XYZ file of N, CA, C and O in Angstrom:
836
model
N 108.062 116.739 106.929
C 108.955 117.597 106.168
C 109.690 116.772 105.126
O 109.940 115.595 105.322
N 110.057 117.409 103.999
C 110.807 116.707 102.975
C 109.933 116.178 101.865
O 108.711 116.154 101.959
N 110.547 115.697 100.771
C 109.794 115.303 99.581
C 109.127 113.931 99.635
O 108.348 113.617 98.745
N 109.455 113.063 100.588
C 108.768 111.770 100.659
C 107.272 112.009 100.834
O 106.855 112.751 101.711
N 106.476 111.378 99.974
C 105.032 111.580 100.005
C 104.324 110.231 100.110
O 104.596 109.326 99.326
N 103.428 110.125 101.076
C 102.700 108.876 101.324
C 101.234 109.192 101.573
O 100.911 110.124 102.322
N 100.376 108.420 100.944
C 98.942 108.515 101.184
C 98.502 107.328 102.029
O 98.966 106.207 101.813
N 97.627 107.570 102.967
C 97.086 106.487 103.802
C 95.577 106.617 103.868
O 95.044 107.718 104.044
N 94.885 105.505 103.699
C 93.424 105.485 103.759
C 92.970 104.365 104.679
O 93.607 103.312 104.742
N 91.887 104.597 105.390
C 91.313 103.602 106.299
C 89.930 103.209 105.790
O 89.098 104.073 105.498
N 89.700 101.909 105.672
C 88.410 101.376 105.259
C 87.861 100.502 106.392
O 88.522 99.584 106.843
N 86.658 100.811 106.842
C 86.080 100.074 107.950
C 86.001 100.926 109.198
O 86.235 102.135 109.151
N 85.656 100.291 110.329
C 85.467 98.832 110.468
C 84.286 98.321 109.653
O 83.239 98.967 109.615
N 84.482 97.168 108.998
C 83.453 96.574 108.166
C 83.499 95.067 108.304
O 84.516 94.494 108.742
N 82.411 94.426 107.944
C 82.361 92.960 107.994
C 83.385 92.383 107.021
O 83.523 92.879 105.901
N 84.124 91.363 107.434
C 85.132 90.780 106.541
C 84.490 90.095 105.345
O 83.396 89.543 105.432
N 85.181 90.127 104.209
C 84.673 89.473 103.013
C 84.730 87.952 103.144
O 83.915 87.237 102.568
N 85.716 87.477 103.905
C 85.860 86.045 104.143
C 85.569 85.759 105.604
O 86.123 86.409 106.503
N 84.711 84.800 105.867
C 84.324 84.492 107.248
C 85.509 84.025 108.081
O 85.512 84.176 109.305
N 86.507 83.464 107.429
C 87.673 82.985 108.164
C 88.493 84.090 108.794
O 89.304 83.836 109.686
N 88.291 85.329 108.363
C 89.035 86.461 108.934
C 88.315 87.072 110.128
O 88.832 87.978 110.764
N 87.126 86.593 110.429
C 86.330 87.180 111.505
C 86.783 86.652 112.858
O 86.978 85.461 113.054
N 86.953 87.574 113.804
C 87.271 87.223 115.189
C 86.139 87.768 116.054
O 85.805 88.954 115.979
N 85.553 86.907 116.879
C 84.296 87.269 117.549
C 84.430 88.386 118.579
O 83.455 89.088 118.860
N 85.609 88.546 119.180
C 85.711 89.517 120.267
C 86.560 90.742 119.945
O 86.796 91.581 120.802
N 87.005 90.880 118.722
C 87.837 92.044 118.374
C 87.894 92.231 116.862
O 87.483 91.357 116.092
N 88.427 93.370 116.476
C 88.624 93.654 115.055
C 89.965 93.103 114.592
O 90.909 92.964 115.372
N 90.042 92.796 113.329
C 91.298 92.400 112.691
C 91.838 93.618 111.947
O 91.116 94.257 111.175
N 93.094 93.956 112.204
C 93.726 95.098 111.542
C 94.562 94.586 110.379
O 95.467 93.771 110.560
N 94.241 95.062 109.192
C 94.938 94.633 107.978
C 95.636 95.828 107.353
O 95.048 96.905 107.241
N 96.885 95.650 106.949
C 97.652 96.723 106.313
C 98.052 96.291 104.913
O 98.558 95.185 104.709
N 97.807 97.164 103.956
C 98.256 96.956 102.579
C 99.259 98.057 102.264
O 98.932 99.251 102.317
N 100.489 97.656 101.955
C 101.567 98.607 101.673
C 101.890 98.541 100.188
O 102.295 97.499 99.682
N 101.670 99.648 99.497
C 101.913 99.703 98.052
C 103.022 100.694 97.761
O 102.976 101.833 98.204
N 104.007 100.221 96.991
C 105.147 101.080 96.668
C 105.260 101.203 95.160
O 105.267 100.216 94.447
N 105.335 102.434 94.661
C 105.466 102.634 93.228
C 104.377 103.536 92.707
O 103.503 103.986 93.434
N 104.401 103.791 91.419
C 103.501 104.763 90.813
C 102.337 104.127 90.078
O 101.537 104.805 89.480
N 102.215 102.787 90.082
C 101.186 102.140 89.289
C 99.800 102.303 89.893
O 98.811 102.193 89.213
N 99.708 102.500 91.189
C 98.380 102.566 91.819
C 98.257 103.804 92.680
O 98.054 103.737 93.875
N 98.426 104.971 92.055
C 98.374 106.229 92.792
C 96.956 106.727 92.984
O 96.727 107.656 93.733
N 95.978 106.114 92.312
C 94.606 106.595 92.434
C 93.963 106.127 93.705
O 94.557 105.443 94.528
N 92.675 106.479 93.845
C 91.924 106.030 95.015
C 91.809 107.113 96.047
O 92.457 108.147 95.987
N 90.974 106.842 97.044
C 90.740 107.839 98.082
C 91.832 107.781 99.122
O 92.572 106.824 99.221
N 91.907 108.814 99.921
C 92.915 108.857 100.968
C 92.384 109.649 102.138
O 91.570 110.550 101.971
N 92.903 109.308 103.313
C 92.474 110.025 104.510
C 93.565 110.893 105.085
O 93.314 111.772 105.870
N 94.843 110.602 104.728
C 95.922 111.400 105.276
C 97.125 111.312 104.384
O 97.297 110.381 103.620
N 97.994 112.296 104.515
C 99.217 112.328 103.727
C 100.368 112.620 104.653
O 100.331 113.548 105.436
N 101.448 111.781 104.578
C 102.604 111.984 105.428
C 103.805 112.363 104.602
O 103.937 111.973 103.450
N 104.730 113.104 105.179
C 105.929 113.535 104.480
C 107.164 113.164 105.270
O 107.197 113.212 106.479
N 108.242 112.815 104.543
C 109.535 112.555 105.142
C 110.572 113.398 104.441
O 110.290 114.476 103.988
N 111.817 112.880 104.262
C 112.887 113.658 103.653
C 113.525 112.926 102.500
O 113.533 111.719 102.446
N 114.170 113.655 101.536
C 115.002 113.064 100.525
C 114.602 113.384 99.107
O 113.796 114.230 98.838
N 115.171 112.594 98.084
C 114.862 112.907 96.706
C 114.860 111.719 95.766
O 115.046 111.862 94.578
N 114.650 110.482 96.193
C 114.507 109.346 95.293
C 113.129 109.331 94.688
O 112.194 109.872 95.231
N 112.958 108.612 93.536
C 111.639 108.498 92.951
C 110.988 107.196 93.367
O 111.543 106.420 94.137
N 109.818 106.913 92.826
C 109.063 105.752 93.271
C 109.624 104.443 92.744
O 109.098 103.388 93.053
N 110.685 104.495 91.925
C 111.279 103.261 91.447
C 112.174 102.600 92.478
O 112.676 101.497 92.261
N 112.392 103.251 93.612
C 113.256 102.694 94.646
C 112.582 101.514 95.321
O 111.366 101.401 95.317
N 113.343 100.586 95.915
C 112.737 99.481 96.649
C 111.967 100.013 97.843
O 112.206 101.129 98.298
N 111.005 99.241 98.386
C 110.153 99.748 99.472
C 110.934 100.344 100.632
O 110.650 101.448 101.039
N 111.918 99.631 101.155
C 112.701 100.179 102.265
C 113.768 99.201 102.691
O 113.462 98.096 103.117
N 115.006 99.587 102.544
C 116.130 98.900 103.168
C 116.211 97.406 102.844
O 116.765 96.629 103.605
N 115.651 96.962 101.748
C 115.703 95.555 101.383
C 114.560 94.719 101.921
O 114.437 93.545 101.576
N 113.704 95.274 102.747
C 112.551 94.528 103.270
C 111.483 94.410 102.193
O 111.341 95.282 101.343
N 110.723 93.326 102.230
C 109.627 93.160 101.281
C 108.397 93.924 101.760
O 108.292 94.297 102.940
N 107.455 94.131 100.861
C 106.228 94.814 101.233
C 105.463 94.024 102.293
O 104.856 94.594 103.190
N 105.485 92.701 102.199
C 104.767 91.873 103.183
C 105.395 92.032 104.572
O 104.674 92.062 105.583
N 106.727 92.104 104.637
C 107.387 92.289 105.936
C 107.040 93.645 106.535
O 106.808 93.762 107.750
N 107.001 94.669 105.694
C 106.648 95.994 106.181
C 105.188 96.045 106.625
O 104.858 96.680 107.624
N 104.307 95.371 105.893
C 102.898 95.306 106.287
C 102.747 94.678 107.664
O 101.969 95.158 108.502
N 103.494 93.592 107.911
C 103.409 92.905 109.202
C 103.890 93.810 110.331
O 103.258 93.896 111.394
N 105.000 94.516 110.110
C 105.537 95.397 111.147
C 104.583 96.550 111.437
O 104.311 96.876 112.606
N 104.061 97.177 110.400
C 103.150 98.303 110.597
C 101.879 97.851 111.303
O 101.389 98.509 112.226
N 101.334 96.705 110.879
C 100.112 96.197 111.509
C 100.338 95.876 112.980
O 99.506 96.222 113.841
N 101.456 95.236 113.298
C 101.752 94.894 114.691
C 101.927 96.147 115.544
O 101.561 96.160 116.725
N 102.484 97.206 114.951
C 102.673 98.456 115.686
C 101.339 99.146 115.955
O 101.094 99.659 117.056
N 100.463 99.146 114.956
C 99.196 99.860 115.083
C 98.167 99.117 115.927
O 97.379 99.739 116.642
N 98.162 97.777 115.840
C 97.129 97.015 116.543
C 97.247 97.186 118.055
O 96.254 97.055 118.780
N 98.451 97.508 118.527
C 98.639 97.717 119.963
C 98.025 99.036 120.437
O 97.891 99.255 121.646
N 97.677 99.914 119.481
C 97.182 101.238 119.845
C 95.732 101.467 119.454
O 95.164 102.521 119.752
N 95.122 100.495 118.758
C 93.719 100.600 118.355
C 92.862 99.818 119.341
O 93.224 98.722 119.767
N 91.724 100.373 119.699
C 90.796 99.690 120.608
C 90.032 98.631 119.808
O 88.864 98.805 119.465
N 90.707 97.516 119.513
C 90.133 96.496 118.631
C 88.918 95.817 119.261
O 88.036 95.326 118.539
N 88.812 95.781 120.580
C 87.666 95.134 121.221
C 86.383 95.944 121.061
O 85.291 95.420 121.286
N 86.511 97.182 120.674
C 85.332 98.017 120.433
C 84.628 97.631 119.124
O 83.452 97.949 118.923
N 85.363 96.937 118.239
C 84.835 96.612 116.917
C 84.913 95.102 116.649
O 85.666 94.649 115.778
N 84.151 94.295 117.393
C 84.228 92.836 117.188
C 83.682 92.414 115.826
O 82.825 93.084 115.249
N 84.213 91.306 115.324
C 83.756 90.695 114.066
C 83.896 91.620 112.855
O 83.105 91.565 111.915
N 84.882 92.507 112.897
C 85.086 93.424 111.773
C 86.551 93.413 111.333
O 87.418 92.844 112.003
N 86.788 94.047 110.200
C 88.142 94.256 109.684
C 88.361 95.744 109.497
O 87.514 96.448 108.931
N 89.489 96.239 109.990
C 89.909 97.621 109.744
C 91.092 97.536 108.781
O 92.168 97.050 109.159
N 90.880 97.979 107.567
C 91.938 97.889 106.555
C 92.590 99.249 106.355
O 91.913 100.251 106.146
N 93.918 99.249 106.423
C 94.699 100.474 106.234
C 95.528 100.301 104.973
O 96.363 99.392 104.890
N 95.277 101.146 103.989
C 96.005 101.080 102.720
C 97.012 102.226 102.680
O 96.639 103.394 102.824
N 98.265 101.866 102.483
C 99.352 102.853 102.454
C 99.973 102.841 101.061
O 100.428 101.811 100.583
N 99.987 103.992 100.420
C 100.534 104.124 99.071
C 101.719 105.088 99.096
O 101.565 106.253 99.482
N 102.891 104.591 98.719
C 104.074 105.440 98.618
C 104.027 106.144 97.266
O 104.105 105.498 96.223
N 103.902 107.454 97.292
C 103.865 108.238 96.069
C 105.276 108.615 95.637
O 105.639 108.512 94.473
N 106.075 109.043 96.598
C 107.457 109.428 96.326
C 108.318 109.038 97.516
O 108.013 109.423 98.647
N 109.354 108.244 97.277
C 110.194 107.741 98.368
C 111.550 108.432 98.342
O 112.274 108.367 97.347
N 111.870 109.087 99.429
C 113.189 109.696 99.551
C 113.639 109.716 101.001
O 113.913 110.758 101.560
N 113.642 108.535 101.605
C 114.109 108.403 102.977
C 112.989 108.394 103.993
O 111.911 108.947 103.761
N 113.213 107.707 105.099
C 112.274 107.642 106.224
C 110.906 107.119 105.786
O 109.868 107.550 106.305
N 110.897 106.166 104.849
C 109.637 105.697 104.270
C 108.769 104.986 105.307
O 107.568 105.265 105.417
N 109.346 104.063 106.057
C 108.548 103.270 106.996
C 107.987 104.149 108.112
O 106.807 104.061 108.467
N 108.831 105.000 108.682
C 108.361 105.887 109.740
C 107.269 106.826 109.252
O 106.260 107.048 109.937
N 107.458 107.383 108.051
C 106.447 108.271 107.484
C 105.156 107.518 107.219
O 104.052 108.048 107.427
N 105.259 106.267 106.759
C 104.076 105.450 106.483
C 103.260 105.211 107.750
O 102.020 105.302 107.737
N 103.933 104.914 108.849
C 103.228 104.683 110.106
C 102.529 105.956 110.578
O 101.365 105.936 110.990
N 103.226 107.086 110.512
C 102.618 108.339 110.954
C 101.431 108.734 110.072
O 100.425 109.252 110.568
N 101.540 108.483 108.759
C 100.409 108.759 107.866
C 99.229 107.857 108.212
O 98.070 108.293 108.187
N 99.506 106.589 108.526
C 98.434 105.663 108.899
C 97.746 106.103 110.187
O 96.509 106.006 110.310
N 98.507 106.597 111.142
C 97.916 107.073 112.404
C 97.004 108.267 112.140
O 95.893 108.353 112.675
N 97.467 109.194 111.297
C 96.624 110.340 110.952
C 95.333 109.893 110.264
O 94.252 110.443 110.522
N 95.442 108.889 109.396
C 94.253 108.373 108.713
C 93.289 107.728 109.701
O 92.065 107.875 109.580
N 93.812 107.002 110.677
C 92.961 106.387 111.697
C 92.233 107.449 112.519
O 91.039 107.321 112.813
N 92.952 108.491 112.902
C 92.327 109.572 113.662
C 91.272 110.274 112.817
O 90.182 110.608 113.312
N 91.569 110.503 111.546
C 90.622 111.171 110.659
C 89.368 110.322 110.445
O 88.274 110.860 110.247
N 89.532 108.990 110.488
C 88.395 108.081 110.316
C 87.643 107.835 111.621
O 86.717 107.028 111.654
N 88.054 108.509 112.696
C 87.409 108.394 114.016
C 87.491 106.983 114.593
O 86.591 106.545 115.326
N 88.575 106.282 114.298
C 88.821 104.986 114.927
C 89.297 105.228 116.354
O 90.214 106.021 116.585
N 88.674 104.538 117.311
C 89.023 104.757 118.712
C 90.407 104.175 118.994
O 90.661 103.000 118.738
N 91.292 105.021 119.536
C 92.673 104.618 119.833
C 92.875 104.533 121.347
O 92.338 105.355 122.096
N 93.637 103.555 121.773
C 93.978 103.439 123.190
C 95.234 104.224 123.534
O 95.477 104.537 124.702
N 96.033 104.533 122.520
C 97.232 105.335 122.710
C 97.631 105.916 121.365
O 97.079 105.556 120.324
N 98.609 106.817 121.374
C 99.030 107.503 120.157
C 100.452 107.079 119.775
O 101.422 107.498 120.402
N 100.600 106.248 118.735
C 101.942 105.831 118.313
C 102.581 106.889 117.419
O 101.929 107.486 116.569
N 103.857 107.112 117.627
C 104.643 108.042 116.812
C 105.891 107.304 116.331
O 106.633 106.745 117.135
N 106.115 107.316 115.027
C 107.284 106.623 114.471
C 108.392 107.617 114.156
O 108.128 108.731 113.690
N 109.614 107.195 114.393
C 110.781 108.029 114.116
C 111.853 107.164 113.459
O 112.154 106.064 113.941
N 112.430 107.645 112.371
C 113.512 106.936 111.689
C 114.836 107.519 112.141
O 115.037 108.737 112.105
N 115.748 106.652 112.561
C 117.047 107.081 113.086
C 118.178 106.397 112.328
O 118.092 105.211 111.999
N 119.242 107.131 112.085
C 120.477 106.556 111.561
C 121.486 106.507 112.696
O 121.676 107.495 113.411
N 122.120 105.356 112.879
C 123.137 105.214 113.923
C 124.416 104.686 113.296
O 124.382 103.911 112.339
N 125.564 105.099 113.838
C 126.843 104.668 113.311
C 127.100 103.192 113.571
O 126.806 102.671 114.640
N 127.650 102.504 112.562
C 127.991 101.085 112.729
C 129.228 100.903 113.612
O 129.304 99.975 114.391
N 130.207 101.783 113.466
C 131.443 101.627 114.217
C 131.347 102.184 115.615
O 130.486 103.012 115.928
N 132.249 101.740 116.490
C 132.246 102.215 117.875
C 132.484 103.722 117.926
O 131.906 104.439 118.738
N 133.346 104.216 117.001
C 133.662 105.636 117.026
C 132.479 106.498 116.597
O 132.452 107.692 116.837
N 131.476 105.877 115.960
C 130.326 106.636 115.484
C 129.063 106.402 116.306
O 127.994 106.837 115.929
N 129.183 105.681 117.434
C 127.968 105.231 118.103
C 127.161 106.359 118.737
O 126.037 106.137 119.153
N 127.713 107.551 118.817
C 126.954 108.672 119.366
C 126.405 109.579 118.266
O 125.765 110.583 118.560
N 126.691 109.235 117.014
C 126.223 110.038 115.891
C 124.846 109.546 115.469
O 124.709 108.546 114.763
N 123.801 110.233 115.909
C 122.421 109.850 115.616
C 121.801 110.904 114.706
O 121.874 112.099 114.983
N 121.199 110.438 113.617
C 120.527 111.344 112.691
C 119.062 110.953 112.608
O 118.731 109.788 112.387
N 118.195 111.936 112.761
C 116.755 111.689 112.721
C 116.184 112.086 111.364
O 116.664 113.020 110.737
N 115.142 111.358 110.924
C 114.433 111.658 109.678
C 115.404 111.771 108.504
O 115.441 112.794 107.811
N 116.191 110.719 108.237
C 117.231 110.804 107.192
C 116.653 110.762 105.783
O 115.554 110.252 105.546
N 117.423 111.278 104.840
C 117.083 111.182 103.426
C 117.549 109.827 102.897
O 118.265 109.086 103.578
N 117.157 109.512 101.662
C 117.566 108.246 101.046
C 119.076 108.190 100.873
O 119.700 107.136 101.023
N 119.685 109.314 100.545
C 121.141 109.355 100.383
C 121.825 109.036 101.704
O 122.788 108.264 101.764
N 121.326 109.623 102.783
C 121.909 109.357 104.105
C 121.698 107.903 104.507
O 122.594 107.272 105.081
N 120.528 107.336 104.192
C 120.264 105.941 104.532
C 121.162 104.993 103.750
O 121.412 103.869 104.187
N 121.648 105.429 102.596
C 122.517 104.595 101.787
C 123.968 104.612 102.225
O 124.793 103.876 101.661
N 124.310 105.416 103.218
C 125.680 105.483 103.735
C 126.021 104.174 104.436
O 125.362 103.781 105.398
N 127.055 103.478 103.970
C 127.420 102.178 104.533
C 127.946 102.273 105.960
O 128.070 101.255 106.644
N 128.273 103.466 106.408
C 128.774 103.631 107.776
C 127.645 103.732 108.800
O 127.918 103.824 110.002
N 126.388 103.708 108.333
C 125.262 103.874 109.238
C 124.228 102.769 109.048
O 124.104 102.205 107.964
N 123.520 102.457 110.113
C 122.396 101.529 110.081
C 121.117 102.306 110.384
O 121.156 103.367 111.013
N 119.987 101.769 109.928
C 118.705 102.440 110.097
C 117.847 101.723 111.134
O 117.747 100.501 111.118
N 117.255 102.481 112.040
C 116.326 101.946 113.032
C 115.040 102.755 112.963
O 115.078 103.986 112.969
N 113.903 102.067 112.858
C 112.606 102.734 112.950
C 112.021 102.385 114.312
O 111.806 101.211 114.621
N 111.785 103.398 115.125
C 111.302 103.202 116.492
C 109.912 103.813 116.614
O 109.694 104.960 116.214
N 108.957 103.034 117.144
C 107.598 103.517 117.364
C 107.419 103.714 118.863
O 107.497 102.765 119.643
N 107.202 104.949 119.272
C 107.021 105.262 120.684
C 105.555 105.555 120.966
O 104.768 105.847 120.065
N 105.198 105.490 122.233
C 103.831 105.751 122.684
C 103.783 107.152 123.266
O 104.248 107.398 124.379
N 103.193 108.082 122.508
C 103.134 109.467 122.962
C 102.170 109.656 124.122
O 102.184 110.692 124.783
N 101.324 108.655 124.373
C 100.350 108.751 125.463
C 100.927 108.289 126.801
O 100.284 108.430 127.834
N 102.141 107.721 126.766
C 102.762 107.217 127.979
C 104.226 107.617 127.984
O 104.934 107.424 126.997
N 104.668 108.169 129.072
C 106.024 108.689 129.170
C 107.060 107.587 128.966
O 107.018 106.542 129.601
N 107.977 107.818 127.996
C 109.134 106.963 127.747
C 108.723 105.499 127.525
O 109.230 104.580 128.170
N 107.811 105.290 126.605
C 107.321 103.953 126.289
C 107.577 103.646 124.815
O 107.211 104.428 123.939
N 108.209 102.487 124.551
C 108.488 102.050 123.183
C 107.504 100.939 122.814
O 107.359 99.956 123.547
N 106.819 101.094 121.681
C 105.847 100.104 121.231
C 106.503 99.030 120.389
O 106.264 97.836 120.556
N 107.348 99.451 119.439
C 107.961 98.489 118.530
C 109.179 99.131 117.873
O 109.346 100.363 117.893
N 110.021 98.308 117.280
C 111.162 98.815 116.512
C 111.552 97.788 115.473
O 111.303 96.591 115.632
N 112.133 98.267 114.399
C 112.654 97.398 113.354
C 113.978 97.989 112.902
O 114.117 99.213 112.811
N 114.963 97.153 112.694
C 116.293 97.657 112.356
C 116.790 97.060 111.042
O 116.415 95.956 110.654
N 117.651 97.820 110.375
C 118.264 97.395 109.123
C 119.758 97.682 109.222
O 120.192 98.812 109.046
N 120.525 96.651 109.578
C 121.959 96.808 109.773
C 122.361 96.548 111.210
O 121.523 96.298 112.081
N 123.646 96.587 111.462
C 124.190 96.286 112.794
C 124.550 97.575 113.529
O 124.861 98.591 112.918
N 124.498 97.486 114.864
C 124.834 98.632 115.699
C 125.007 98.145 117.125
O 124.628 97.016 117.474
N 125.561 98.987 117.978
C 125.782 98.638 119.368
C 124.615 99.040 120.258
O 123.722 99.792 119.844
N 124.622 98.530 121.488
C 123.557 98.837 122.435
C 123.473 100.327 122.729
O 122.385 100.895 122.812
N 124.625 100.985 122.872
C 124.607 102.416 123.185
C 123.973 103.216 122.048
O 123.281 104.214 122.293
N 124.193 102.772 120.792
C 123.571 103.457 119.656
C 122.056 103.304 119.697
O 121.308 104.249 119.422
N 121.595 102.097 120.053
C 120.158 101.854 120.122
C 119.513 102.702 121.212
O 118.447 103.300 121.007
N 120.156 102.778 122.362
C 119.616 103.582 123.462
C 119.590 105.064 123.096
O 118.651 105.785 123.449
N 120.625 105.526 122.374
C 120.648 106.923 121.937
C 119.535 107.195 120.932
O 118.922 108.265 120.932
N 119.264 106.219 120.059
C 118.190 106.366 119.079
C 116.828 106.451 119.774
O 115.961 107.237 119.374
N 116.625 105.633 120.798
C 115.377 105.686 121.562
C 115.202 107.054 122.209
O 114.121 107.649 122.165
N 116.274 107.576 122.793
C 116.207 108.883 123.438
C 115.864 109.968 122.416
O 115.048 110.859 122.675
N 116.480 109.876 121.225
C 116.174 110.836 120.180
C 114.732 110.733 119.708
O 114.087 111.738 119.402
N 114.206 109.503 119.680
C 112.820 109.288 119.267
C 111.843 109.902 120.263
O 110.806 110.457 119.876
N 112.152 109.777 121.554
C 111.297 110.389 122.577
C 111.207 111.903 122.377
O 110.124 112.495 122.461
N 112.353 112.526 122.085
C 112.358 113.978 121.889
C 111.604 114.359 120.616
O 110.843 115.328 120.599
N 111.821 113.592 119.551
C 111.171 113.905 118.278
C 109.654 113.710 118.356
O 108.898 114.417 117.673
N 109.202 112.767 119.168
C 107.769 112.484 119.253
C 106.985 113.687 119.769
O 105.824 113.884 119.397
N 107.592 114.500 120.607
C 106.901 115.675 121.127
C 106.574 116.661 120.002
O 105.499 117.269 119.981
N 107.502 116.794 119.058
C 107.256 117.665 117.906
C 106.165 117.094 117.022
O 105.298 117.825 116.506
N 106.171 115.764 116.841
C 105.169 115.122 116.005
C 103.774 115.243 116.603
O 102.792 115.433 115.882
N 103.668 115.147 117.914
C 102.363 115.296 118.569
C 101.798 116.690 118.304
O 100.603 116.855 118.024
N 102.655 117.696 118.369
C 102.211 119.067 118.085
C 101.721 119.184 116.647
O 100.709 119.852 116.372
N 102.402 118.496 115.711
C 101.966 118.517 114.316
C 100.629 117.803 114.153
O 99.751 118.273 113.410
N 100.471 116.672 114.831
C 99.204 115.923 114.752
C 98.030 116.787 115.206
O 96.948 116.743 114.625
N 98.240 117.564 116.251
C 97.174 118.409 116.771
C 96.752 119.458 115.757
O 95.578 119.840 115.689
N 97.697 119.944 114.955
C 97.378 120.914 113.929
C 96.723 120.255 112.718
O 95.853 120.842 112.068
N 97.126 118.994 112.433
C 96.656 118.324 111.214
C 95.268 117.723 111.347
O 94.537 117.623 110.353
N 94.893 117.310 112.568
C 93.618 116.614 112.739
C 92.575 117.569 113.322
O 92.846 118.250 114.298
């Protein structure tokens, strides 16, 4: 939901172009994260939506570099792909941000998962990403907002947490990345909110794939 628009495409599994990237007993998962309007062309396997109204001139997300986001997304996805089924290959996931207006990283992960499913890549589990805003102050630690817009993410009273849960296993967290400070109770509340939101996302995935 919302105006954030992301395209995700999966290429492979295919033989790596460089022999040094080949691993004999599993596939290598590579993520390319592109932000901006310069490279909107190309094929795509899935499209994800988030919330907000910024244009593509915004930074990728919360001050993180594209390389940092690529590493986080790849680490989140590789835990859910049956990489041993595809030895000596590379699975490349290209993510293109068309329009950024909040919840960019979470939307990017969900779009990548849809692209993997559409490409018939065998998955060991189903990752679902959720973007949460949590209050920085003690008085705000119970104020959790899900799927925030760019304006909401820019509020200095809140920090952003992207939580990737495992929809195939009850109450399981795969990975998380945070931008800003918060207390333990805020983090636990964000996880609980992510578990609830993942059920809605699973229902959407079933309709989309």
